[in-house]
XYZ file of C-alpha atoms in Angstrom:
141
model
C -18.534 14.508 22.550
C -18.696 12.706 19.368
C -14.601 12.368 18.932
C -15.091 10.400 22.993
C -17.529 8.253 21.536
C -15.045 7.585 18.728
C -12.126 6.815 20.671
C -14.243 4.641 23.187
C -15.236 2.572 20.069
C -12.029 2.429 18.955
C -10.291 0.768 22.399
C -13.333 -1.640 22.338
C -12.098 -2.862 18.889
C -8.751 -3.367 20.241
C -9.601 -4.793 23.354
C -11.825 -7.484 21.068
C -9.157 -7.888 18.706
C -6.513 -7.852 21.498
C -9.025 -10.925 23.068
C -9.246 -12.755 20.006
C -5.167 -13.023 19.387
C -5.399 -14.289 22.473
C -7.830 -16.873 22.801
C -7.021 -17.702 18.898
C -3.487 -19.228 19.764
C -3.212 -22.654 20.105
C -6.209 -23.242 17.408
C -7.084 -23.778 13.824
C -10.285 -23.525 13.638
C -13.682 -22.445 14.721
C -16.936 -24.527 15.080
C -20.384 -22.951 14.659
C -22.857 -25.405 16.188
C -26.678 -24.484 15.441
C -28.067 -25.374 18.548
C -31.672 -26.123 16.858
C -30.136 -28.718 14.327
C -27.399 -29.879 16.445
C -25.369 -28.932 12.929
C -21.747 -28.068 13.505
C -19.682 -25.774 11.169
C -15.843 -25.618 10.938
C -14.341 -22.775 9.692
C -10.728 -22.305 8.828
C -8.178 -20.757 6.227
C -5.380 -22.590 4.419
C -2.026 -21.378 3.644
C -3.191 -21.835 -0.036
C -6.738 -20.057 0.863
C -4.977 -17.294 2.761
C -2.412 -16.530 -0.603
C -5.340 -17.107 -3.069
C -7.203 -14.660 -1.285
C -4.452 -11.736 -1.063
C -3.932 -12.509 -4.702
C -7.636 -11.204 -5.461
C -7.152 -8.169 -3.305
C -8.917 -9.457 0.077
C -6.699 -8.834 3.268
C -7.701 -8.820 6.395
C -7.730 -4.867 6.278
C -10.159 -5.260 3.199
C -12.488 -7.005 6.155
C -12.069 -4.044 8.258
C -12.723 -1.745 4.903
C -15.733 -3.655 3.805
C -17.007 -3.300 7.475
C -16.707 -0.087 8.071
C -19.147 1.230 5.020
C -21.994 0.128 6.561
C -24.100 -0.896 3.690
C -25.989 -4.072 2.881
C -24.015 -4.361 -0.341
C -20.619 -4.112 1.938
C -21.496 -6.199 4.340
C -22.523 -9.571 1.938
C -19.264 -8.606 0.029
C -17.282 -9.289 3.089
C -19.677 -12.229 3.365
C -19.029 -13.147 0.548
C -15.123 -12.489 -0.145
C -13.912 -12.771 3.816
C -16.631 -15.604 5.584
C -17.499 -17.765 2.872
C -13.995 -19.183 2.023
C -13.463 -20.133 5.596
C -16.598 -22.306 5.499
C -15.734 -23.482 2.200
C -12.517 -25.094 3.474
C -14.624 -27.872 5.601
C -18.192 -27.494 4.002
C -17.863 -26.944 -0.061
C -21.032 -27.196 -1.011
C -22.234 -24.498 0.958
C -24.223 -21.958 -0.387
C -24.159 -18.162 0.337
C -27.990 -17.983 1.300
C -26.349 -20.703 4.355
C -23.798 -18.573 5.040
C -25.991 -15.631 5.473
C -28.601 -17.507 7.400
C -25.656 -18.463 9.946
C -23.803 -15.413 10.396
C -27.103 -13.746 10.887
C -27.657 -16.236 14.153
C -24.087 -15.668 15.322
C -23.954 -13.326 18.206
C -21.129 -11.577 19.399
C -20.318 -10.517 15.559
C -17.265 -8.276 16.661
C -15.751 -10.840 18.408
C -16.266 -13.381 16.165
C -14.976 -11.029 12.765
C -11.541 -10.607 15.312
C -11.464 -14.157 15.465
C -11.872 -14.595 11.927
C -9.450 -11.816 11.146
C -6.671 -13.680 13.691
C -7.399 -17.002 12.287
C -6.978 -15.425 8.462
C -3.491 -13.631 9.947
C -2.241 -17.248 11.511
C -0.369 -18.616 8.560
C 1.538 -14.742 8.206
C 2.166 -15.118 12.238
C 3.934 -18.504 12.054
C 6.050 -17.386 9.425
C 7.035 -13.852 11.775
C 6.651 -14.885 15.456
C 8.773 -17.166 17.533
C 7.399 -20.594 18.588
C 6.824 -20.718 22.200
C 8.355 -24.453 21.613
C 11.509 -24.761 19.183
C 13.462 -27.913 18.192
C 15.358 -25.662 15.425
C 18.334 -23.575 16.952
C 20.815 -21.767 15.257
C 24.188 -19.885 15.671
C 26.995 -18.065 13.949
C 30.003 -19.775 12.628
């Protein structure tokens, strides 16, 4: 009983990640609005960001890895390490504590960490999939 309720949470993660690919294309960024404030937060990753970040170990299967030990200390580290740097891009002076306090009023948290995790994989996709639009041809001489 225990391996169906695996395997159900499993396809659930891939249907969400599945989603966000999906909705993901086409887009850049995300925007947090806190709908008491009216405050609006971008979040995005850089080329630069993305390579800085792979440099010090954190991948977008560290994310998963964090995630999946299900401990306070885990889950600011991926806070921390995965969330904070996209918020940094468009808000620097950001603090943690803010972080926190948003991601705790996000709801939806899987499908927002697949968005994340899409958005963090975009600048590796450009580089590996084909452009639905192409101006650059090429051929065998």
């Amino acid at each position: 009983m225990d391996e169906n309720i695996e395997n159900t949470e499993t396809a659930e993660d891939i249907n969400i990640a599945a989603k966000a690919l999906e909705d993901i294309k086409g887009h850049d960024k995300i925007v947090i609005e806190d709908e008491e404030t009216g405050t609006e937060y971008t979040l995005c990753y850089s080329r630069k960001m993305v390579k800085d970040m792979e440099k010090k170990g954190i991948t977008s299967q560290y994310a998963t890895e964090m995630l999946s030990h299900s401990t306070l200390t885990s889950l600011e580290k991926f806070i921390s390490d995965f969330v904070m740097p996209a918020f940094k891009k468009e808000q620097p002076k950001i603090t943690f504590n803010e972080v926190l306090g948003i991601w705790q009023g996000i709801e939806d948290k899987p499908y927002m960490i697949a968005l994340l995790v899409a958005l963090f994989n975009q600048p590796m996709t450009a580089l590996i999939e084909n452009p639905t639009e192409s101006r650059m041809k090429f051929r065998l001489v």
